[in-house]
Short mmCIF file of C-alpha atoms in Angstrom, two decimals:
data_model
loop_
_atom_site.label_atom_id
_atom_site.label_comp_id
_atom_site.label_asym_id
_atom_site.label_seq_id
_atom_site.Cartn_x
_atom_site.Cartn_y
_atom_site.Cartn_z
CA MET A 158 26.10 10.90 9.07
CA SER A 159 22.70 8.67 8.44
CA VAL A 160 19.25 9.62 7.66
CA VAL A 161 17.51 6.88 9.34
CA ALA A 162 13.25 6.39 8.40
CA LEU A 163 11.45 4.57 11.53
CA VAL A 164 8.02 3.19 10.52
CA PRO A 165 5.56 1.61 13.00
CA ALA A 166 3.87 -0.73 11.40
CA ALA A 167 2.51 -3.25 14.43
CA GLY A 168 -0.93 -2.69 14.24
CA ARG A 169 -3.49 -4.48 13.36
CA GLY A 170 -5.67 -3.21 10.80
CA GLU A 171 -8.59 -4.24 12.17
CA ARG A 172 -11.02 -1.13 10.43
CA LEU A 173 -9.47 -2.47 6.75
CA GLY A 174 -11.05 -6.16 7.93
CA TYR A 175 -7.84 -7.72 5.76
CA GLY A 176 -7.72 -10.23 8.74
CA MET A 177 -3.93 -8.93 8.05
CA PRO A 178 -1.41 -6.46 9.60
CA LYS A 179 -2.19 -3.14 8.41
CA ALA A 180 1.14 -2.35 7.08
CA LEU A 181 0.72 -5.21 5.13
CA VAL A 182 -2.37 -4.48 3.30
CA PRO A 183 -2.16 -4.82 -0.76
CA VAL A 184 -3.14 -1.63 -2.64
CA ASN A 185 -3.28 -2.76 -7.04
CA GLY A 186 -1.55 -5.84 -5.65
CA VAL A 187 1.57 -4.17 -3.60
CA PRO A 188 1.32 -3.61 0.09
CA LEU A 189 1.38 -0.21 1.69
CA LEU A 190 4.32 -1.15 3.81
CA THR A 191 5.44 -2.09 0.38
CA ARG A 192 5.47 1.14 -1.33
CA ALA A 193 5.81 3.09 2.18
CA VAL A 194 9.50 1.77 2.34
CA GLN A 195 10.14 2.78 -1.78
CA GLY A 196 8.86 5.61 -1.14
CA LEU A 197 11.48 6.79 1.41
CA PHE A 198 14.68 5.10 -0.54
CA ALA A 199 13.04 7.04 -3.56
CA SER A 200 13.67 9.85 -1.83
CA GLY A 201 17.06 9.48 -2.02
CA GLN A 202 18.49 11.00 1.16
CA VAL A 203 17.37 7.48 3.17
CA GLN A 204 19.90 5.48 4.22
CA HIS A 205 18.08 2.70 6.64
CA VAL A 206 14.66 2.16 7.50
CA VAL A 207 14.05 0.55 10.59
CA ILE A 208 10.27 -1.02 11.07
CA ALA A 209 8.56 -2.40 14.07
CA ALA A 210 6.58 -5.69 13.25
CA PRO A 211 4.57 -7.06 14.79
CA PRO A 212 5.82 -9.60 16.56
CA SER A 213 4.42 -12.78 14.77
CA ASP A 214 5.52 -11.29 11.33
CA VAL A 215 8.27 -10.43 11.92
CA ASP A 216 9.99 -12.99 9.61
CA LEU A 217 7.61 -11.93 6.76
CA VAL A 218 7.85 -8.25 6.72
CA HIS A 219 11.76 -8.57 6.72
CA ASN A 220 11.17 -11.29 3.54
CA ALA A 221 8.83 -8.22 1.87
CA THR A 222 10.97 -5.60 2.18
CA ALA A 223 14.65 -6.93 2.67
CA SER A 224 15.50 -6.26 -1.03
CA LEU A 225 13.99 -3.24 -1.62
CA ALA A 226 17.30 -1.40 -0.01
CA PRO A 227 20.17 0.15 -2.53
CA ALA A 228 23.14 -0.11 -2.51
CA GLY A 229 24.69 0.62 0.43
CA GLY A 230 21.28 1.24 2.64
CA ALA A 231 19.47 -1.50 4.44
CA VAL A 232 16.08 -2.34 6.09
CA HIS A 233 15.84 -3.47 9.59
CA VAL A 234 13.07 -5.47 11.02
CA LEU A 235 11.99 -6.15 14.80
CA SER A 236 9.35 -6.83 17.10
CA GLY A 237 6.97 -3.67 17.51
CA GLY A 238 5.23 -2.95 20.61
CA ALA A 239 1.72 -2.67 21.59
CA GLU A 240 1.37 1.15 20.71
CA ARG A 241 2.15 2.96 18.34
CA THR A 242 4.72 5.38 20.38
CA ASP A 243 6.13 1.98 21.89
CA SER A 244 7.48 0.86 18.15
CA VAL A 245 8.64 4.06 17.81
CA ARG A 246 10.66 4.11 21.22
CA LEU A 247 12.12 0.32 20.08
CA ALA A 248 12.84 1.15 16.94
CA LEU A 249 14.56 4.67 17.84
CA GLU A 250 16.41 2.90 20.00
CA HIS A 251 17.34 -0.03 17.46
CA ALA A 252 18.85 2.53 14.97
CA LEU A 253 21.08 4.51 17.68
CA ARG A 254 22.32 1.34 18.78
CA VAL A 255 22.78 0.16 15.37
CA ILE A 256 23.47 2.85 13.42
CA PRO A 257 25.94 4.97 15.38
CA ASP A 258 25.99 7.65 12.87
CA THR A 259 22.46 8.21 12.54
CA SER A 260 22.09 12.43 12.67
CA ILE A 261 18.09 12.36 11.19
CA VAL A 262 15.49 10.47 12.28
CA LEU A 263 11.96 10.47 10.12
CA VAL A 264 8.84 9.07 11.75
CA HIS A 265 6.35 7.57 8.59
CA ASP A 266 3.22 5.42 9.05
CA ALA A 267 3.16 2.80 6.40
CA ALA A 268 -0.41 3.99 5.96
CA ARG A 269 1.06 7.28 3.90
CA ALA A 270 2.34 4.88 1.27
CA PHE A 271 1.64 6.83 -1.50
CA THR A 272 3.60 10.04 -0.03
CA PRO A 273 5.72 11.23 -2.95
CA PRO A 274 9.59 11.50 -2.42
CA GLU A 275 9.71 14.99 -3.24
CA VAL A 276 8.43 15.31 0.53
CA ILE A 277 10.74 13.10 2.31
CA ALA A 278 13.49 14.73 1.07
CA ASP A 279 11.39 19.06 1.71
CA VAL A 280 11.32 16.94 5.40
CA VAL A 281 15.21 15.96 5.25
CA ALA A 282 16.35 19.07 3.81
CA ALA A 283 14.44 21.72 6.27
CA VAL A 284 16.29 19.38 9.09
CA ARG A 285 19.90 19.79 7.57
CA ASP A 286 18.72 23.36 7.26
CA GLY A 287 18.91 23.15 10.96
CA HIS A 288 15.82 23.28 12.86
CA ASP A 289 14.67 20.52 15.44
CA ALA A 290 11.55 19.72 13.83
CA VAL A 291 9.54 19.77 10.98
CA ILE A 292 6.33 18.02 9.86
CA PRO A 293 4.74 18.19 6.20
CA VAL A 294 1.34 19.97 6.67
CA LEU A 295 -1.89 20.60 4.79
CA PRO A 296 -4.39 23.73 5.06
CA VAL A 297 -7.53 22.79 6.60
CA ALA A 298 -9.92 22.91 4.28
CA ASP A 299 -13.26 22.50 6.34
CA THR A 300 -14.91 24.38 9.47
CA ILE A 301 -14.02 22.80 12.43
CA LYS A 302 -16.62 22.87 15.38
CA GLN A 303 -15.26 22.65 18.91
CA VAL A 304 -18.11 20.52 20.65
CA ASN A 305 -18.37 19.60 24.77
CA GLU A 306 -19.14 16.89 26.28
CA VAL A 307 -22.91 16.23 25.36
CA GLY A 308 -22.28 17.21 21.29
CA VAL A 309 -23.08 21.01 21.60
CA VAL A 310 -21.15 23.50 19.88
CA VAL A 311 -19.20 25.52 22.27
CA SER A 312 -16.75 27.33 19.34
CA THR A 313 -15.58 27.44 16.40
CA PRO A 314 -11.85 27.90 15.63
CA ASP A 315 -10.55 30.31 13.56
CA ARG A 316 -9.37 27.63 10.34
CA THR A 317 -6.17 30.17 8.76
CA GLY A 318 -3.49 29.01 11.28
CA LEU A 319 -4.78 25.23 11.28
CA ARG A 320 -3.06 22.88 9.66
CA VAL A 321 -3.21 18.79 9.35
CA VAL A 322 -0.22 16.61 9.76
CA GLN A 323 1.50 14.28 7.90
CA THR A 324 4.16 12.11 7.89
CA PRO A 325 7.52 11.74 7.34
CA GLN A 326 8.27 13.45 10.35
CA GLY A 327 11.48 14.36 10.81
CA PHE A 328 13.80 15.04 13.61
CA ARG A 329 17.44 15.50 14.50
CA ALA A 330 18.30 12.22 16.15
CA GLU A 331 19.47 13.70 19.37
CA ILE A 332 16.32 16.03 19.85
CA LEU A 333 13.89 13.14 19.19
CA LYS A 334 15.71 10.69 21.40
CA ALA A 335 14.93 13.22 24.75
CA ALA A 336 11.57 13.70 23.72
CA TYR A 337 10.96 10.31 24.46
CA CYS A 338 13.19 9.99 27.90
CA SER A 339 11.08 12.73 28.67
CA GLY A 340 8.51 10.61 29.58
CA ILE A 341 5.68 12.66 28.09
CA ALA A 342 2.41 12.08 26.26
CA ALA A 343 1.36 13.67 22.74
CA THR A 344 -0.62 12.12 20.20
CA ASP A 345 2.63 11.70 17.70
CA ASP A 346 6.06 12.37 17.53
CA ALA A 347 6.58 16.26 17.00
CA GLY A 348 3.70 16.89 19.34
CA LEU A 349 6.27 15.37 22.23
CA VAL A 350 9.24 17.40 20.82
CA GLU A 351 6.52 20.44 21.20
CA LYS A 352 6.29 19.37 24.75
CA ASN A 353 9.77 18.99 25.42
CA GLY A 354 10.63 22.65 24.76
CA GLY A 355 11.12 22.19 20.96
CA THR A 356 10.05 23.89 18.07
CA VAL A 357 8.38 22.26 14.96
CA HIS A 358 8.92 23.51 11.59
CA THR A 359 6.36 22.63 8.94
CA VAL A 360 6.71 22.19 4.68
CA PRO A 361 4.02 21.75 2.13
CA GLY A 362 2.33 18.44 2.34
CA HIS A 363 0.86 16.31 -0.09
CA ALA A 364 -2.75 15.49 -1.10
CA HIS A 365 -1.52 12.21 -2.45
CA ALA A 366 -0.05 11.26 1.20
CA MET A 367 -3.57 10.85 2.15
CA LYS A 368 -3.62 7.79 5.62
CA ILE A 369 -5.21 5.45 4.19
CA THR A 370 -7.28 3.63 7.67
CA THR A 371 -10.74 2.64 6.52
CA PRO A 372 -11.80 0.25 3.27
CA PHE A 373 -13.16 3.76 1.67
CA ASP A 374 -9.37 4.81 2.25
CA LEU A 375 -8.19 1.78 0.42
CA ALA A 376 -10.64 2.28 -1.97
CA VAL A 377 -10.11 5.63 -2.86
CA ALA A 378 -5.95 4.45 -3.30
CA GLU A 379 -6.29 1.61 -5.50
CA ALA A 380 -9.19 3.96 -8.02
CA LEU A 381 -5.71 6.99 -7.54
CA PHE A 382 -2.92 5.48 -8.20
CA SER A 383 -4.39 2.55 -9.98
CA GLY A 384 -1.14 3.14 -12.59
CA GLY A 385 1.05 2.83 -9.57
CA GLN A 386 2.51 6.02 -7.52
CA GLU A 387 2.03 9.34 -9.56
#
């Protein structure tokens, strides 16, 4: 049974200011997408990676990633959609059609290019242990305020039970398929499963799985990983 990772990478990445798709922005000379795919395969758990790329850059993404797959594995590249959820849906449909023995599906952000392989392996292991959906998380370090539409604080939630969510998020394939067929909207894939009646389990995340979205994030990553992924 195959573990397949879906990587929605069709975003244009305007906030990074590179004039190219965010997933192709380099960190110390290596594109985020390349690092993300390398990490997925380095976990020793992923056999296939399906990338939803910008429609105009499918060939470019294919050329940059095709050689990353280990023996017996493969990278699949297809045109992504207008929104992240569209890209995940297209990648999921491709995986279930082309890789019929898909049993576990991961959804991973290319922007979390330095997620340690051990975190990826922990997510897969938890799904294999019987959980329908699994997400890596970190405790919330800052005080959180809820504010109204005019910026006035209305409450201070207890952060003890709050967590920051990272990727990859892992699912039994049929659970994620059912969530996407439900017509429900959510801000992440685990949220879709949750709203569709599923239970989402957590495993410890890692600080290195930071999401690289702004020039500041990029500068931090370049400083942290100047000698390669740690």
